[in-house]
CSV table of N, CA, C and O in Angstrom, one decimal:
chain,number,residue,atom,x,y,z
A,28,MET,N,91.8,87.9,96.8
A,28,MET,CA,92.1,87.0,96.2
A,28,MET,C,91.0,86.4,96.3
A,28,MET,O,90.4,86.4,97.5
A,29,PHE,N,90.8,85.8,96.1
A,29,PHE,CA,89.7,83.9,96.5
A,29,PHE,C,90.1,82.9,95.6
A,29,PHE,O,90.7,83.1,94.3
A,30,GLU,N,89.2,81.7,96.4
A,30,GLU,CA,89.7,80.1,95.8
A,30,GLU,C,87.7,80.5,95.4
A,30,GLU,O,86.6,80.1,96.5
A,31,ILE,N,87.1,79.6,95.0
A,31,ILE,CA,86.0,79.0,94.4
A,31,ILE,C,86.0,77.4,94.2
A,31,ILE,O,87.4,77.0,93.2
A,32,ALA,N,85.4,77.4,94.6
A,32,ALA,CA,85.0,75.5,94.3
A,32,ALA,C,84.7,75.1,93.6
A,32,ALA,O,84.3,75.4,92.8
A,33,THR,N,85.2,73.7,93.0
A,33,THR,CA,84.8,73.2,91.5
A,33,THR,C,84.8,71.9,92.5
A,33,THR,O,84.6,71.5,93.2
A,34,SER,N,83.6,70.8,91.2
A,34,SER,CA,84.2,70.2,91.0
A,34,SER,C,85.3,69.2,91.2
A,34,SER,O,85.6,67.7,92.1
A,35,GLY,N,86.4,68.9,91.2
A,35,GLY,CA,87.2,68.6,91.4
A,35,GLY,C,88.2,69.8,91.8
A,35,GLY,O,88.8,70.3,90.7
A,36,PRO,N,90.0,69.7,91.8
A,36,PRO,CA,89.9,68.5,93.2
A,36,PRO,C,89.1,69.4,94.4
A,36,PRO,O,89.8,67.6,95.5
A,37,GLY,N,89.4,70.0,94.6
A,37,GLY,CA,88.3,70.2,95.7
A,37,GLY,C,89.1,71.1,97.0
A,37,GLY,O,90.5,71.2,96.5
A,38,PHE,N,88.8,71.6,98.0
A,38,PHE,CA,90.1,72.5,99.1
A,38,PHE,C,90.9,71.5,99.2
A,38,PHE,O,92.2,72.3,100.8
A,39,ASP,N,90.5,70.6,100.0
A,39,ASP,CA,91.0,69.9,101.2
A,39,ASP,C,92.7,68.6,100.7
A,39,ASP,O,92.4,68.2,101.1
A,40,VAL,N,93.0,69.2,99.0
A,40,VAL,CA,93.5,68.5,98.5
A,40,VAL,C,94.7,69.2,98.6
A,40,VAL,O,95.5,67.8,99.1
A,41,ASP,N,95.4,70.1,99.2
A,41,ASP,CA,96.6,71.2,99.9
A,41,ASP,C,96.4,71.9,101.7
A,41,ASP,O,97.7,71.3,101.2
A,42,GLU,N,95.8,71.3,101.8
A,42,GLU,CA,96.2,70.5,103.5
A,42,GLU,C,94.7,70.0,104.6
A,42,GLU,O,93.8,69.1,103.0
A,43,GLU,N,94.3,70.4,105.5
A,43,GLU,CA,94.3,68.9,105.8
A,43,GLU,C,92.7,69.4,106.4
A,43,GLU,O,92.1,70.2,107.2
A,44,LEU,N,91.4,68.6,106.6
A,44,LEU,CA,90.5,69.1,106.6
A,44,LEU,C,90.2,69.4,108.1
A,44,LEU,O,89.3,70.2,108.3
A,45,ALA,N,90.6,69.2,108.9
A,45,ALA,CA,90.5,69.6,110.7
A,45,ALA,C,91.4,71.2,110.5
A,45,ALA,O,90.9,71.9,111.5
A,46,SER,N,92.2,71.4,109.5
A,46,SER,CA,92.5,72.7,109.8
A,46,SER,C,92.4,73.4,108.4
A,46,SER,O,93.0,74.8,108.3
A,47,LEU,N,90.7,73.1,107.3
A,47,LEU,CA,91.3,73.9,106.4
A,47,LEU,C,90.6,75.3,107.1
A,47,LEU,O,89.9,75.8,107.3
A,48,GLY,N,91.3,76.0,105.4
A,48,GLY,CA,90.9,77.8,105.8
A,48,GLY,C,92.3,78.2,106.8
A,48,GLY,O,91.8,79.6,107.4
A,49,GLU,N,92.4,77.7,107.6
A,49,GLU,CA,93.1,78.5,108.7
A,49,GLU,C,94.8,78.9,108.5
A,49,GLU,O,95.0,79.7,108.8
A,50,HIS,N,95.5,78.9,107.6
A,50,HIS,CA,96.5,79.3,106.7
A,50,HIS,C,96.3,80.4,104.9
A,50,HIS,O,95.2,79.7,104.0
A,51,LEU,N,97.8,81.2,105.1
A,51,LEU,CA,97.2,81.1,103.1
A,51,LEU,C,97.9,80.7,102.8
A,51,LEU,O,99.4,80.5,102.9
A,52,ASN,N,96.9,79.9,101.5
A,52,ASN,CA,98.0,78.9,100.6
A,52,ASN,C,97.9,79.6,99.9
A,52,ASN,O,97.2,79.7,98.8
A,53,LEU,N,99.1,79.3,98.9
A,53,LEU,CA,99.3,81.2,97.2
A,53,LEU,C,99.9,79.4,96.7
A,53,LEU,O,100.8,78.3,96.2
A,54,PRO,N,98.6,79.5,95.7
A,54,PRO,CA,99.4,79.7,94.3
A,54,PRO,C,101.1,79.7,94.1
A,54,PRO,O,101.2,80.6,94.4
A,55,GLN,N,102.1,78.8,93.6
A,55,GLN,CA,103.4,79.3,93.3
A,55,GLN,C,104.0,80.8,92.8
A,55,GLN,O,104.1,81.2,92.9
A,56,GLN,N,103.1,80.6,92.3
A,56,GLN,CA,103.5,82.4,91.0
A,56,GLN,C,103.4,83.2,92.0
A,56,GLN,O,104.2,84.8,91.0
A,57,PHE,N,102.3,82.6,93.5
A,57,PHE,CA,102.3,83.7,94.2
A,57,PHE,C,103.4,84.3,95.2
A,57,PHE,O,103.0,84.9,96.1
A,58,GLU,N,104.3,83.4,95.4
A,58,GLU,CA,104.9,83.1,96.5
A,58,GLU,C,105.5,84.2,96.8
A,58,GLU,O,106.3,84.5,98.2
A,59,GLU,N,106.5,85.0,95.4
A,59,GLU,CA,107.2,85.5,95.4
A,59,GLU,C,106.5,87.4,96.4
A,59,GLU,O,107.1,88.3,96.8
A,60,LYS,N,105.3,87.8,96.6
A,60,LYS,CA,104.2,88.0,96.8
A,60,LYS,C,103.4,88.5,98.2
A,60,LYS,O,102.7,88.7,98.7
A,61,ARG,N,103.5,86.9,98.9
A,61,ARG,CA,103.5,86.4,100.5
A,61,ARG,C,103.0,87.2,102.0
A,61,ARG,O,102.2,88.0,102.1
A,62,GLU,N,104.6,88.1,101.3
A,62,GLU,CA,104.3,89.6,102.6
A,62,GLU,C,104.3,90.3,102.4
A,62,GLU,O,103.1,90.8,103.1
A,63,HIS,N,103.3,90.6,101.6
A,63,HIS,CA,102.7,91.8,101.0
A,63,HIS,C,101.8,91.4,101.1
A,63,HIS,O,100.8,92.4,102.0
A,64,LEU,N,101.5,90.8,100.8
A,64,LEU,CA,100.1,90.3,100.8
A,64,LEU,C,99.2,89.8,102.1
A,64,LEU,O,97.9,90.2,102.6
A,65,LEU,N,100.0,89.1,102.6
A,65,LEU,CA,99.9,89.0,103.6
A,65,LEU,C,99.2,90.5,105.4
A,65,LEU,O,99.1,90.8,105.9
A,66,GLU,N,100.3,91.4,104.5
A,66,GLU,CA,100.0,92.9,105.5
A,66,GLU,C,99.1,93.4,104.3
A,66,GLU,O,98.2,94.4,105.3
A,67,VAL,N,98.4,93.3,103.4
A,67,VAL,CA,97.1,93.7,103.3
A,67,VAL,C,95.6,93.7,102.9
A,67,VAL,O,94.9,94.0,102.9
A,68,LEU,N,96.0,92.0,102.9
A,68,LEU,CA,95.0,91.3,102.6
A,68,LEU,C,94.4,91.7,104.6
A,68,LEU,O,95.0,91.2,105.7
A,69,PRO,N,92.9,91.5,104.0
A,69,PRO,CA,92.3,92.2,106.2
A,69,PRO,C,92.0,90.9,106.6
A,69,PRO,O,92.1,90.0,106.2
A,70,LYS,N,92.4,90.5,107.9
A,70,LYS,CA,92.3,90.0,108.9
A,70,LYS,C,90.4,89.8,109.5
A,70,LYS,O,89.9,90.0,109.5
A,71,PHE,N,90.5,88.0,109.6
A,71,PHE,CA,89.3,87.5,109.2
A,71,PHE,C,89.2,86.9,111.0
A,71,PHE,O,90.1,86.2,111.3
A,72,ASN,N,88.0,87.1,111.6
A,72,ASN,CA,88.3,86.5,113.3
A,72,ASN,C,87.1,85.6,113.0
A,72,ASN,O,85.8,85.7,113.1
A,73,TYR,N,86.9,84.1,112.5
A,73,TYR,CA,86.2,83.9,112.3
A,73,TYR,C,86.0,82.3,113.9
A,73,TYR,O,87.3,81.6,113.4
A,74,PRO,N,85.1,82.1,114.2
A,74,PRO,CA,85.5,81.6,114.9
A,74,PRO,C,84.3,79.2,114.6
A,74,PRO,O,84.1,79.4,114.0
A,75,THR,N,85.8,78.7,114.9
A,75,THR,CA,85.7,78.2,113.4
A,75,THR,C,86.1,76.1,114.6
A,75,THR,O,85.9,75.8,114.5
A,76,GLU,N,86.2,77.0,116.4
A,76,GLU,CA,85.9,76.1,116.9
A,76,GLU,C,84.1,75.2,116.9
A,76,GLU,O,84.5,74.0,117.3
A,77,LYS,N,84.1,76.6,117.2
A,77,LYS,CA,82.5,75.3,116.2
A,77,LYS,C,82.4,74.1,115.9
A,77,LYS,O,81.3,73.5,115.5
A,78,TYR,N,83.3,74.4,114.3
A,78,TYR,CA,83.2,72.9,113.0
A,78,TYR,C,84.0,72.3,112.9
A,78,TYR,O,83.8,71.3,112.4
A,79,ARG,N,85.0,71.7,114.5
A,79,ARG,CA,85.6,70.7,114.5
A,79,ARG,C,85.2,69.4,116.0
A,79,ARG,O,83.6,69.9,115.8
């Protein structure tokens, strides 16, 4: 699963720019699969501090 940027509305419509990408945001049709997705999706350890 991935998100593709478009000219609109953009990534920061449903997240604050300061915490962009820190949490898994899902479309409503995937919310019922949240627990499963959290279990199977790889964990990323990306140092975001340098970009704040």
